[in-house]
CSV table of C-alpha atoms in Angstrom, one decimal:
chain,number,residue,atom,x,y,z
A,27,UNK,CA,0.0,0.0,0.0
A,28,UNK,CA,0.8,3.4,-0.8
A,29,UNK,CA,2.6,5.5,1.8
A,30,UNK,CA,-0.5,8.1,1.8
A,31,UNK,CA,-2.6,5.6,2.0
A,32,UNK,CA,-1.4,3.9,5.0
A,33,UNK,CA,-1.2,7.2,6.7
A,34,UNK,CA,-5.1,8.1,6.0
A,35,UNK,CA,-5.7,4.1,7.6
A,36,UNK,CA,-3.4,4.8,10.5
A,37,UNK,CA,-5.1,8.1,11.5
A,38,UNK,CA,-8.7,6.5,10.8
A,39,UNK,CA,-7.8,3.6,13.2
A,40,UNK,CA,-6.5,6.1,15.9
A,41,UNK,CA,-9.5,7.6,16.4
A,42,UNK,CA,-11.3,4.3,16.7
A,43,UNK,CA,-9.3,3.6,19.3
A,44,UNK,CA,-10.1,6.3,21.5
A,45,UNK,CA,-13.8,4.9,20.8
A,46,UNK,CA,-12.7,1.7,21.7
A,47,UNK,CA,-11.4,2.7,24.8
A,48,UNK,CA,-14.6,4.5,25.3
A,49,UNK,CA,-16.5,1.7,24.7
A,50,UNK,CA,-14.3,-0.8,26.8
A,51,UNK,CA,-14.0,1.3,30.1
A,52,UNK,CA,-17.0,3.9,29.8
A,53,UNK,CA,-20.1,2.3,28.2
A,54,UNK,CA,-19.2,-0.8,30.3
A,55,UNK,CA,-19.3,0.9,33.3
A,56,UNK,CA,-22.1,3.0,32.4
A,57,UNK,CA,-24.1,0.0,30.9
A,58,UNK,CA,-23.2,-1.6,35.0
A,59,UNK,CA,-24.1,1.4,37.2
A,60,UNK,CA,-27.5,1.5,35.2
A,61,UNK,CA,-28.6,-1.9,34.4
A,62,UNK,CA,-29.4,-3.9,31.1
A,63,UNK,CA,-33.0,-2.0,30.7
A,64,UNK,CA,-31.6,1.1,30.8
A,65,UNK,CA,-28.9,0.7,28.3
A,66,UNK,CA,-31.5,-1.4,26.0
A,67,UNK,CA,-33.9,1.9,26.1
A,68,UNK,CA,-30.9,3.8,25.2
A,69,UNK,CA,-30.2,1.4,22.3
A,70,UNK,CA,-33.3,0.8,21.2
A,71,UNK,CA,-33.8,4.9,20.9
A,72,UNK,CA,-30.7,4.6,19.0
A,73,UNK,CA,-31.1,1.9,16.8
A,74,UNK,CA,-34.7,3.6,15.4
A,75,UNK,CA,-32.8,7.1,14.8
A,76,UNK,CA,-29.7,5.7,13.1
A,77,UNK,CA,-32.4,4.1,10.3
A,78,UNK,CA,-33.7,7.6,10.1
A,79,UNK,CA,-30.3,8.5,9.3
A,80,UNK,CA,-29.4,6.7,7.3
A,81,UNK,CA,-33.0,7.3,4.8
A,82,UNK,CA,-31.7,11.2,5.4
A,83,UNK,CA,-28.0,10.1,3.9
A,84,UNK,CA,-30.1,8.7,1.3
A,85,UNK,CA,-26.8,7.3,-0.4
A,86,UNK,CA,-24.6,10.1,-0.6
A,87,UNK,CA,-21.7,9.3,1.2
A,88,UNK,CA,-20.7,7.0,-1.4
A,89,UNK,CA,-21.7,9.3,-3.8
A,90,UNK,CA,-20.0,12.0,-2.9
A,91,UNK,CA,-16.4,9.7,-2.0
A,92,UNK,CA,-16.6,9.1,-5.5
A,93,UNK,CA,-17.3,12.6,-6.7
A,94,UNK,CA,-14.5,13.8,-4.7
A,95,UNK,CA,-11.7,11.0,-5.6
A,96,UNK,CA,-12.3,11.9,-9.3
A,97,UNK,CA,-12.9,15.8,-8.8
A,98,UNK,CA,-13.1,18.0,-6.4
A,99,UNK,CA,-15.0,21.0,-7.4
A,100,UNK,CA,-17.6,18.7,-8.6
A,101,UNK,CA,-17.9,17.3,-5.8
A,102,UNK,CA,-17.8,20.2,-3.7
A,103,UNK,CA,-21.0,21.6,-5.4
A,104,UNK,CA,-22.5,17.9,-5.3
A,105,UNK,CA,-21.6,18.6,-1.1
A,106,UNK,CA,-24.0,21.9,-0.9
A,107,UNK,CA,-26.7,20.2,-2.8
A,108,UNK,CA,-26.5,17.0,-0.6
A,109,UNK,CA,-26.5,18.6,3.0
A,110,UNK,CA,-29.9,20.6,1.7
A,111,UNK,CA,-31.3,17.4,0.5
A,112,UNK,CA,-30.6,15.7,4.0
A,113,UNK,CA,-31.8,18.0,6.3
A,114,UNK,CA,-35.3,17.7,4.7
A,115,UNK,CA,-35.2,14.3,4.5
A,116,UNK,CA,-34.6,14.1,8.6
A,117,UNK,CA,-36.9,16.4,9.5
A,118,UNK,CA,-39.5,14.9,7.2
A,119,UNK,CA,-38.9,11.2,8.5
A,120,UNK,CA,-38.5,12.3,12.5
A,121,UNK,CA,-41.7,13.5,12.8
A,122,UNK,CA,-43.4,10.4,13.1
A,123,UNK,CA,-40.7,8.4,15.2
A,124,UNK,CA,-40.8,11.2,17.6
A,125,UNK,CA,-44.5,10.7,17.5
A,126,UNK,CA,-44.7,7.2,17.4
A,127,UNK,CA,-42.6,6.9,20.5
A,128,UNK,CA,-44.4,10.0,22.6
A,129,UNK,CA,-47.4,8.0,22.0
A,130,UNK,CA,-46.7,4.2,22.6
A,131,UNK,CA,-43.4,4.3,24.9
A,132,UNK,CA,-42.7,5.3,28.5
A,133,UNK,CA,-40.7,8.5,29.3
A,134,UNK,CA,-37.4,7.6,29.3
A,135,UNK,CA,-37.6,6.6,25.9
A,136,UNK,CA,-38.9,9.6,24.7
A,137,UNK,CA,-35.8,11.8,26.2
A,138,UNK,CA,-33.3,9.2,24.6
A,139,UNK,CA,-35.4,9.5,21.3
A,140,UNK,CA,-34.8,13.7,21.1
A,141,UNK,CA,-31.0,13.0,22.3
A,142,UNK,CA,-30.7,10.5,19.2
A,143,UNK,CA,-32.7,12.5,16.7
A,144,UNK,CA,-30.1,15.8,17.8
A,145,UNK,CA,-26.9,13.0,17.4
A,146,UNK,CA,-28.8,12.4,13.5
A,147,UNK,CA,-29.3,15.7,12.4
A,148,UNK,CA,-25.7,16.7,13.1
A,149,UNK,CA,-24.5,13.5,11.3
A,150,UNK,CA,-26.7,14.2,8.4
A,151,UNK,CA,-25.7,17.9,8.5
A,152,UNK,CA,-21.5,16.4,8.6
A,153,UNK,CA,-20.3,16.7,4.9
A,154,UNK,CA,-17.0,17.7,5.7
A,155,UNK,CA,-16.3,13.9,6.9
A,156,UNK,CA,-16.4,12.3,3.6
A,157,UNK,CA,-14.2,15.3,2.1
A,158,UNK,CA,-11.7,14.8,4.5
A,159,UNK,CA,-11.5,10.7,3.7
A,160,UNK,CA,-11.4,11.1,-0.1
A,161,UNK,CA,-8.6,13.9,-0.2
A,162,UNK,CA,-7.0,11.5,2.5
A,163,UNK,CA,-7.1,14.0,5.3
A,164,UNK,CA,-8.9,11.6,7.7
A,165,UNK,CA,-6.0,13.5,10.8
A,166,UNK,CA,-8.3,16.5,10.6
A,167,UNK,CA,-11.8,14.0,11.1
A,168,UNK,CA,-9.5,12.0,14.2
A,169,UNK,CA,-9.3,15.2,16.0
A,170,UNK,CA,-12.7,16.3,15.6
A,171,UNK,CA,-14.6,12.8,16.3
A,172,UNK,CA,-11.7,12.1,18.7
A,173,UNK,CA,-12.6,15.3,21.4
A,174,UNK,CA,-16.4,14.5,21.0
A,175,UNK,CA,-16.0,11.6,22.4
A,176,UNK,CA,-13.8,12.1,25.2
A,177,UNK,CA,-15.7,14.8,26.3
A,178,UNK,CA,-19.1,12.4,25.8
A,179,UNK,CA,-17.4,9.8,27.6
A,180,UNK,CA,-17.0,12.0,30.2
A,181,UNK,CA,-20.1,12.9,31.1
A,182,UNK,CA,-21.1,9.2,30.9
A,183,UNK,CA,-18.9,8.8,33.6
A,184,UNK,CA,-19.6,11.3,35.3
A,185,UNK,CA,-23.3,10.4,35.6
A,186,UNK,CA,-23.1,6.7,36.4
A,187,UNK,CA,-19.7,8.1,39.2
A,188,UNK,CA,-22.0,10.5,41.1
A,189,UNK,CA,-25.4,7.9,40.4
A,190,UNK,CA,-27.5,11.2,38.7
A,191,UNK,CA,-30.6,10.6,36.4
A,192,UNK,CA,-29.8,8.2,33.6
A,193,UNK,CA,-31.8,10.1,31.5
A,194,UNK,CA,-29.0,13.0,31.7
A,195,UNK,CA,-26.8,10.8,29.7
A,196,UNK,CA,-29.2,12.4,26.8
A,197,UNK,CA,-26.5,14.8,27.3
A,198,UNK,CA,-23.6,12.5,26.2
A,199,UNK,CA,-25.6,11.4,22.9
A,200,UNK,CA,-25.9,14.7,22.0
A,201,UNK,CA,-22.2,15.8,22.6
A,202,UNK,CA,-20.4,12.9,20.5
A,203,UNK,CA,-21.8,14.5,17.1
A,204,UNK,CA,-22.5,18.0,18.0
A,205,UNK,CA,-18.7,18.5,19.0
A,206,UNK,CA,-16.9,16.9,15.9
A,207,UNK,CA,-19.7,18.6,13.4
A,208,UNK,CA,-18.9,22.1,15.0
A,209,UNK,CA,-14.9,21.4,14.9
A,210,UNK,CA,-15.3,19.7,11.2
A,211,UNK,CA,-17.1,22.9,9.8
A,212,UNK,CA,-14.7,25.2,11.4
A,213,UNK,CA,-11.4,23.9,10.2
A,214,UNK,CA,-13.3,23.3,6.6
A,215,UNK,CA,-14.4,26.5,6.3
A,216,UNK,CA,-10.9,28.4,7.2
A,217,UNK,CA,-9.3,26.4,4.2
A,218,UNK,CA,-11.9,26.6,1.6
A,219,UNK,CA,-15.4,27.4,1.2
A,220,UNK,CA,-18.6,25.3,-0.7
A,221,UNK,CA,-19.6,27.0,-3.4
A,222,UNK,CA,-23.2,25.6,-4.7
A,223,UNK,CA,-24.0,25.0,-8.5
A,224,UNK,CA,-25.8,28.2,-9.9
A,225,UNK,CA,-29.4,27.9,-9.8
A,226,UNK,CA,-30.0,27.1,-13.2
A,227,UNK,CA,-27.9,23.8,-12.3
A,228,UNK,CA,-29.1,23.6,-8.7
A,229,UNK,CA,-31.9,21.1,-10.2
A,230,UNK,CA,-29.3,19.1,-12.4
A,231,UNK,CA,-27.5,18.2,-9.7
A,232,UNK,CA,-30.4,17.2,-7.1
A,233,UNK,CA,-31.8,15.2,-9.7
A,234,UNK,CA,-28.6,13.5,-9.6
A,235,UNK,CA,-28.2,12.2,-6.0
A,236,UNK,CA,-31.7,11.7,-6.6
A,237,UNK,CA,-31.3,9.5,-9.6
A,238,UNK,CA,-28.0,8.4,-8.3
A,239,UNK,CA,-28.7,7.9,-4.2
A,240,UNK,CA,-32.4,6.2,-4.3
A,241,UNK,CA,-30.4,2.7,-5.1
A,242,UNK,CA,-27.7,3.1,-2.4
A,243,UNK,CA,-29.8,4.5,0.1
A,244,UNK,CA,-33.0,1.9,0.0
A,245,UNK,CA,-30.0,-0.7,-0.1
A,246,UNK,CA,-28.6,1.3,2.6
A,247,UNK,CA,-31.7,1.2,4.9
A,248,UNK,CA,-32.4,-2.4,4.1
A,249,UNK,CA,-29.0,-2.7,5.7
A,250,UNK,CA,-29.6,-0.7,8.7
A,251,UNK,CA,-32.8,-2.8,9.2
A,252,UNK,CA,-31.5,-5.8,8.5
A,253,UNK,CA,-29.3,-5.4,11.4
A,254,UNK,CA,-31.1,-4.1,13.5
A,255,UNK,CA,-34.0,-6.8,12.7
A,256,UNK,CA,-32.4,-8.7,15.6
A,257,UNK,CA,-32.9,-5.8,18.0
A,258,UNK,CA,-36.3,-5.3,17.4
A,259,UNK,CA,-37.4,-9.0,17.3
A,260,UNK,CA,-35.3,-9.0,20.8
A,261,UNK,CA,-37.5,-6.0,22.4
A,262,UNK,CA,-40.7,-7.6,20.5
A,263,UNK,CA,-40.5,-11.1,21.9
A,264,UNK,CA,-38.4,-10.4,24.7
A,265,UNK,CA,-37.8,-7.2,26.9
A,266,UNK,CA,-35.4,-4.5,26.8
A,267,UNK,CA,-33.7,-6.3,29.7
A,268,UNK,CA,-32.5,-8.9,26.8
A,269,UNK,CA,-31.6,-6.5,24.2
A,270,UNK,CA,-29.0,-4.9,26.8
A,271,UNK,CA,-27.3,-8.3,26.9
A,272,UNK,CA,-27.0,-8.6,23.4
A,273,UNK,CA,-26.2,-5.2,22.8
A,274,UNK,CA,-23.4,-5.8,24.8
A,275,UNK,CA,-22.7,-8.6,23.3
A,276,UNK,CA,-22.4,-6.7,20.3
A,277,UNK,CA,-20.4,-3.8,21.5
A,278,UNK,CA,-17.4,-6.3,22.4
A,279,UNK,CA,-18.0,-8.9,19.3
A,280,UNK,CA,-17.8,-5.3,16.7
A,281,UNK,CA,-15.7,-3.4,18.7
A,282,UNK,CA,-12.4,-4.4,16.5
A,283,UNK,CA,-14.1,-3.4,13.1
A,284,UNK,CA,-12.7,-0.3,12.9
A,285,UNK,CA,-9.4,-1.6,11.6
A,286,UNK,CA,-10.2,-3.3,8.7
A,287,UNK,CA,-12.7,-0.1,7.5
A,288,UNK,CA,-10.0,2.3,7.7
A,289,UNK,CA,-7.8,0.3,5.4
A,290,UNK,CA,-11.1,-0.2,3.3
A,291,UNK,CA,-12.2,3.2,2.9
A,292,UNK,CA,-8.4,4.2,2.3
A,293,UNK,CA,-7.5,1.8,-0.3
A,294,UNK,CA,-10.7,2.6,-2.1
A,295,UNK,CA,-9.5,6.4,-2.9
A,296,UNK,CA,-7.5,4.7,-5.5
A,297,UNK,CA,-9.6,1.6,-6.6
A,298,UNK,CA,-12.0,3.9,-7.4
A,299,UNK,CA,-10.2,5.5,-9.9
A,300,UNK,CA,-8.5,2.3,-11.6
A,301,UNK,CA,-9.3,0.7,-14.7
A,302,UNK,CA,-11.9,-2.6,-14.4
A,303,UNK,CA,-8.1,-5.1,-14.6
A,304,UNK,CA,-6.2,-3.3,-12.1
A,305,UNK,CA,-9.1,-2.9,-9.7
A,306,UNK,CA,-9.9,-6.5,-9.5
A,307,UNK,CA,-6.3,-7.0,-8.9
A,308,UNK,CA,-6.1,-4.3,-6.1
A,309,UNK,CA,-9.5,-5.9,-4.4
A,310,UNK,CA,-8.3,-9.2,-3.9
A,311,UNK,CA,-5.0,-7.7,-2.5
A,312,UNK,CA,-7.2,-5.5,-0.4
A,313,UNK,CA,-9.4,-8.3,0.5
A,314,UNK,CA,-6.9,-10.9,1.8
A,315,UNK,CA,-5.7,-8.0,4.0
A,316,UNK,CA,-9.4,-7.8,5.4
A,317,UNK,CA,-9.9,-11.6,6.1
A,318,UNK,CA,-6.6,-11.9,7.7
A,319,UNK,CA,-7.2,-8.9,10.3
A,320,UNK,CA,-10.3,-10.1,10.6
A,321,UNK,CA,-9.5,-14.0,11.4
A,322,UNK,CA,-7.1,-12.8,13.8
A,323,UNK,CA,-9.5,-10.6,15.7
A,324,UNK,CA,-11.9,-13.5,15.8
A,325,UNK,CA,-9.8,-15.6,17.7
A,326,UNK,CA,-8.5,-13.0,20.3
A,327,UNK,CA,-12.5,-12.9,21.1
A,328,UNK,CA,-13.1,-16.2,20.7
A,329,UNK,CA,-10.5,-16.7,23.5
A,330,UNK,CA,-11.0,-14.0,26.0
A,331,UNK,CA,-14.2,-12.7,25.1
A,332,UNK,CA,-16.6,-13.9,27.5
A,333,UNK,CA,-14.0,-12.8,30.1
A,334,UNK,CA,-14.2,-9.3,29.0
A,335,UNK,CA,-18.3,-9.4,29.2
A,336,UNK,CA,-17.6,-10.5,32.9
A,337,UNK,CA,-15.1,-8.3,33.6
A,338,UNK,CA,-16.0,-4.6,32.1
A,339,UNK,CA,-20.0,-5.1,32.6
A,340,UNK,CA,-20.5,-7.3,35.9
A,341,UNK,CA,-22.6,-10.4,36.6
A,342,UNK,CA,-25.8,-9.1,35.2
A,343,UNK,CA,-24.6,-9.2,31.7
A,344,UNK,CA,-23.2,-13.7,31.9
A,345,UNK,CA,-25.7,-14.3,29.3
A,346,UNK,CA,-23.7,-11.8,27.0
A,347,UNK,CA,-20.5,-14.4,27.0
A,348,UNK,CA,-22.0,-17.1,25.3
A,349,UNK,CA,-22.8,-14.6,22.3
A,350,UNK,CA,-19.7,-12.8,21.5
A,351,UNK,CA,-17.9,-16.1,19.6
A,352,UNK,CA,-21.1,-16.2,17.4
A,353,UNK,CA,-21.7,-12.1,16.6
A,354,UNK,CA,-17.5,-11.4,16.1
A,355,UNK,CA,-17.7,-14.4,13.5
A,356,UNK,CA,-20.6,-12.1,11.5
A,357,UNK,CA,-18.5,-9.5,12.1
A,358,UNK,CA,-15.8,-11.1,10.2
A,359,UNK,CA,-18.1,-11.6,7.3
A,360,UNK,CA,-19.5,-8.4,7.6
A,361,UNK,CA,-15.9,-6.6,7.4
A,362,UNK,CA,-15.0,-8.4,3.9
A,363,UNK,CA,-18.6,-7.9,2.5
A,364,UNK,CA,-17.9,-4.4,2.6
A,365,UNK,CA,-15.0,-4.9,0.0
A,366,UNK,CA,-17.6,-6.2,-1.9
A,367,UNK,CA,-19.8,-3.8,-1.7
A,368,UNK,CA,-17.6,-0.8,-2.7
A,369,UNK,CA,-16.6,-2.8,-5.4
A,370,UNK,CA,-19.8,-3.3,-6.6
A,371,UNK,CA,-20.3,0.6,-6.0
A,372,UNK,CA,-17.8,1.2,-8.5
A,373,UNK,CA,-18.7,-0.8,-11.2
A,374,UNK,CA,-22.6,0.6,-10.8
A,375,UNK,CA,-24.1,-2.1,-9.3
A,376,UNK,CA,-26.5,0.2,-7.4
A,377,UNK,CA,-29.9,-1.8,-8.9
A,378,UNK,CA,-28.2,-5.1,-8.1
A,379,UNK,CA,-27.4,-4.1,-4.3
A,380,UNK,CA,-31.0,-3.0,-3.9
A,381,UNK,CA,-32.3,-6.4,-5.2
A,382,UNK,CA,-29.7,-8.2,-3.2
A,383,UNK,CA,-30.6,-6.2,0.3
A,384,UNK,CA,-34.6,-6.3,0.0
A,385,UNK,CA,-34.0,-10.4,-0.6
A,386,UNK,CA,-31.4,-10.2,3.1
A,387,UNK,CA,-34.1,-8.6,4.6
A,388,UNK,CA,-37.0,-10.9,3.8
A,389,UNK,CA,-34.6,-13.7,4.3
A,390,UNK,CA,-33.5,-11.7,7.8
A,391,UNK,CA,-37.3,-11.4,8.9
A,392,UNK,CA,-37.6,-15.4,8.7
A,393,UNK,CA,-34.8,-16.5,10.5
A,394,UNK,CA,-34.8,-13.7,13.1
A,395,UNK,CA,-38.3,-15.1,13.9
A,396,UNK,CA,-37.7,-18.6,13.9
A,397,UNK,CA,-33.9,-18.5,15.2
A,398,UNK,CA,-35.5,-16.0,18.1
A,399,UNK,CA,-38.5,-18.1,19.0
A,400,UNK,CA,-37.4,-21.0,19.1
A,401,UNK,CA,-33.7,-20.1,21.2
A,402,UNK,CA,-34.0,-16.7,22.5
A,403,UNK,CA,-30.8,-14.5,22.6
A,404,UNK,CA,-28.4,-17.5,21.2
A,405,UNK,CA,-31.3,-17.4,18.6
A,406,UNK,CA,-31.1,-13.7,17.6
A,407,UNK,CA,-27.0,-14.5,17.2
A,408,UNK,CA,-27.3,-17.5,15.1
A,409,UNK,CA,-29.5,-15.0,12.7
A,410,UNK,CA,-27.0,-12.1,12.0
A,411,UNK,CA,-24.1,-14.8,11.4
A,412,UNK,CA,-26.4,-16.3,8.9
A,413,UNK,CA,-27.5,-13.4,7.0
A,414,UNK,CA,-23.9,-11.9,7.0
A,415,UNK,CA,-22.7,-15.0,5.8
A,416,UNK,CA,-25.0,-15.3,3.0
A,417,UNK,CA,-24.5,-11.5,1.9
A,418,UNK,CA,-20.8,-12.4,1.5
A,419,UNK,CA,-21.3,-15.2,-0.2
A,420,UNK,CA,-24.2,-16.9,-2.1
A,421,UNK,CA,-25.8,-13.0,-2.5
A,422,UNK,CA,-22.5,-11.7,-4.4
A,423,UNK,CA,-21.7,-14.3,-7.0
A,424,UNK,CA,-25.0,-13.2,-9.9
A,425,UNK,CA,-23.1,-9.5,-9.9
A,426,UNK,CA,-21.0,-9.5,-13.1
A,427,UNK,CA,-20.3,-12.9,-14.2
A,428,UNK,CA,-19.2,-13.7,-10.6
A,429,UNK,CA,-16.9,-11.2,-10.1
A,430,UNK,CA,-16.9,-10.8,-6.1
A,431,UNK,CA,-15.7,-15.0,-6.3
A,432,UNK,CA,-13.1,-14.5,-8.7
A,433,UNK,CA,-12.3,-11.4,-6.2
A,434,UNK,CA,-12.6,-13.8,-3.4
A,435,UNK,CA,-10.8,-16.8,-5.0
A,436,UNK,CA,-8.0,-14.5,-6.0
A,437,UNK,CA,-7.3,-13.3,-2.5
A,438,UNK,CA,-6.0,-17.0,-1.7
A,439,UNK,CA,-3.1,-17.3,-4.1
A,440,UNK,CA,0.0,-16.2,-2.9
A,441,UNK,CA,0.8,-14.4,-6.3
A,442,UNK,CA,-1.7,-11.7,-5.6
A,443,UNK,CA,0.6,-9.8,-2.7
A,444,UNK,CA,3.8,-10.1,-5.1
């Protein structure tokens, strides 16, 4: 890999790390001091707002990556048009998951609802993120994300320290996007500014990430469902008392993800912009780099990870343990189906990904319902490693003459990394 390149991946992965870190010694001890129904309110809360999110992205964070990588001012004036075009879209779509959950949810839920529909609109309203990753400036996006979340992560702790309301940690799910946005903007706007099309264009270009988005972002909020199918199949069967275990579950299983993204999203500023050959070639490089990060993760977790459940969130969360093998396995799957995915992004498989996605979710629906009934929270496990595995697999291989296997296959000879 290119020495830029590995730069842009090494500063991605430091500011997961401080997440991580967040996430191993804050959320545990938050997710403790609070209990399993509190910290499945706050994630269900979270799980509908990051759907609502995502609809409001509506696809063009991919869009705009590729924009960017192949020319900036174009995609600088594609940037204006696209932050108008989410902040519609959120405020449109909130409306009735604010209402839905004032009407039909206790209180609690309705103050973690507000915090995460604040968090949305100020990821929605964050274009400067996906500027900074395709010009390879992810440093300047590590600072930002980086000091939003130590100072949420404080607050956290300082909550569940002095035993205050939970509902105060509304607060902290506020601060970890409204901090980086505000940074973001500021250090954008002091090197360059966004200069939108002129009017006459204005409708050109919505039409678009209109045109261009609807694919990527129904396939995108099949995605978010999809994995989130579990959590709502948990809550509707079970209580929020088991979607805190799982969720913790989760946190540990996912927690290591970070690492192979970064050196996805970085290696991608320049498959992007190689011819059809060269691309395959750099894919399978890039996804035997993937597997083996991942594969080594997995069995760190499989190891020690129902000792870390035990250790960072107590005794209440045992049941977590016996999950964490299973969901860090989908992980795995998940990790190298997003090579396949950007891939498929840049040869224009957008109809193809929407197809694919709508099929995972019917098939996600079945065994979520089945899996869940019939074996509870081991259940709701056995699902996502299922439907990951077949969206890396079996789901990829109609695209283009079965190009993700070739992709696949090709990561396994040696001659590939020469």
């Amino acid at each position: 890999m290119k020495h830029s390149v590995m730069s842009n991946a090494a500063w991605m992965m430091s500011e997961k790390i401080v997440s991580v870190f967040g996430v191993i010694f804050v959320t545990s001890y938050v997710a403790k001091s609070f209990g399993p129904t509190v910290f499945g309110q706050i994630a269900f809360s979270a799980s509908l707002f990051s759907i609502v999110q995502t609809v409001a992205i509506f696809g063009t964070e991919t869009i705009l990556f590729k924009s960017i990588s192949k020319s900036v001012p174009k995609g600088m004036r594609l940037m204006a048009v696209a932050k108008q075009l989410r902040m519609a879209l959120l405020l449109i779509l909130s409306l009735p998951v604010l209402l839905y959950v004032w009407l039909t949810m206790r209180e609690n839920f309705m103050v973690f609802a507000i915090a995460s529909f604040l968090s949305a609109m100020f990821v929605t309203q964050d274009i400067f993120s996906v500027y900074n990753n395709a010009r390879l400036a992810s440093r300047m996006n590590t600072v930002a994300n980086a000091t939003g979340m130590i100072l949420s992560f404080a607050i956290s702790f300082t909550i569940a320290w002095m035993k205050l309301s939970p509902l105060l940690l509304s607060l902290s799910i506020v601060a970890v996007t409204l901090v980086p946005y505000l940074i973001k903007r500021g250090m954008f706007y002091q090197a360059q500014s966004i200069t939108p099309p002129p009017r006459r264009k204005h409708k050109t270009y919505l039409r678009y990430l209109l045109h261009a988005g609807l694919p990527l972002a129904i396939s995108s909020v099949f995605i978010s469902i999809q994995v989130k199918l579990a959590q709502f199949f948990l809550v509707g069967v079970g209580s929020a008392h088991e979607l805190g275990l799982f969720t913790a579950a989760n946190t540990i299983s996912a927690s290591w993800i970070f690492i192979p993204v970064a050196i996805i999203t970085s290696c991608f500023t320049e498959i992007f912009r190689a011819r059809s050959d060269v691309a395959i070639q750099l894919a399978s490089r890039l996804y035997g780099y993937v597997m083996a990060v991942s594969f080594l993760m997995l069995i760190f977790i499989a190891l020690f990870g129902d000792r870390i459940i035990s250790v960072l969130f107590g005794h209440d969360y045992t049941q977590s343990g016996n999950l964490v093998t299973l969901l860090s396995l989908a992980t795995c799957f998940s990790a190298m189906g997003t090579v396949a995915y950007r891939y498929m992004v840049k040869e224009g498989g957008f109809n193809y990904l929407l197809v694919k996605i709508i099929l995972l979710v019917v098939i996600s629906v079945a065994t979520n319902w089945f899996f869940i009934r019939s074996w509870g929270l081991t259940g709701a496990a056995w699902s996502v490693l299922v439907t990951e595995l077949l969206s890396l697999t079996v789901m990829n291989y109609f695209f283009k003459n079965a190009v993700i296997l070739k992709i696949q296959l090709s990561s396994l000879n040696y001659k590939t990394y020469k």
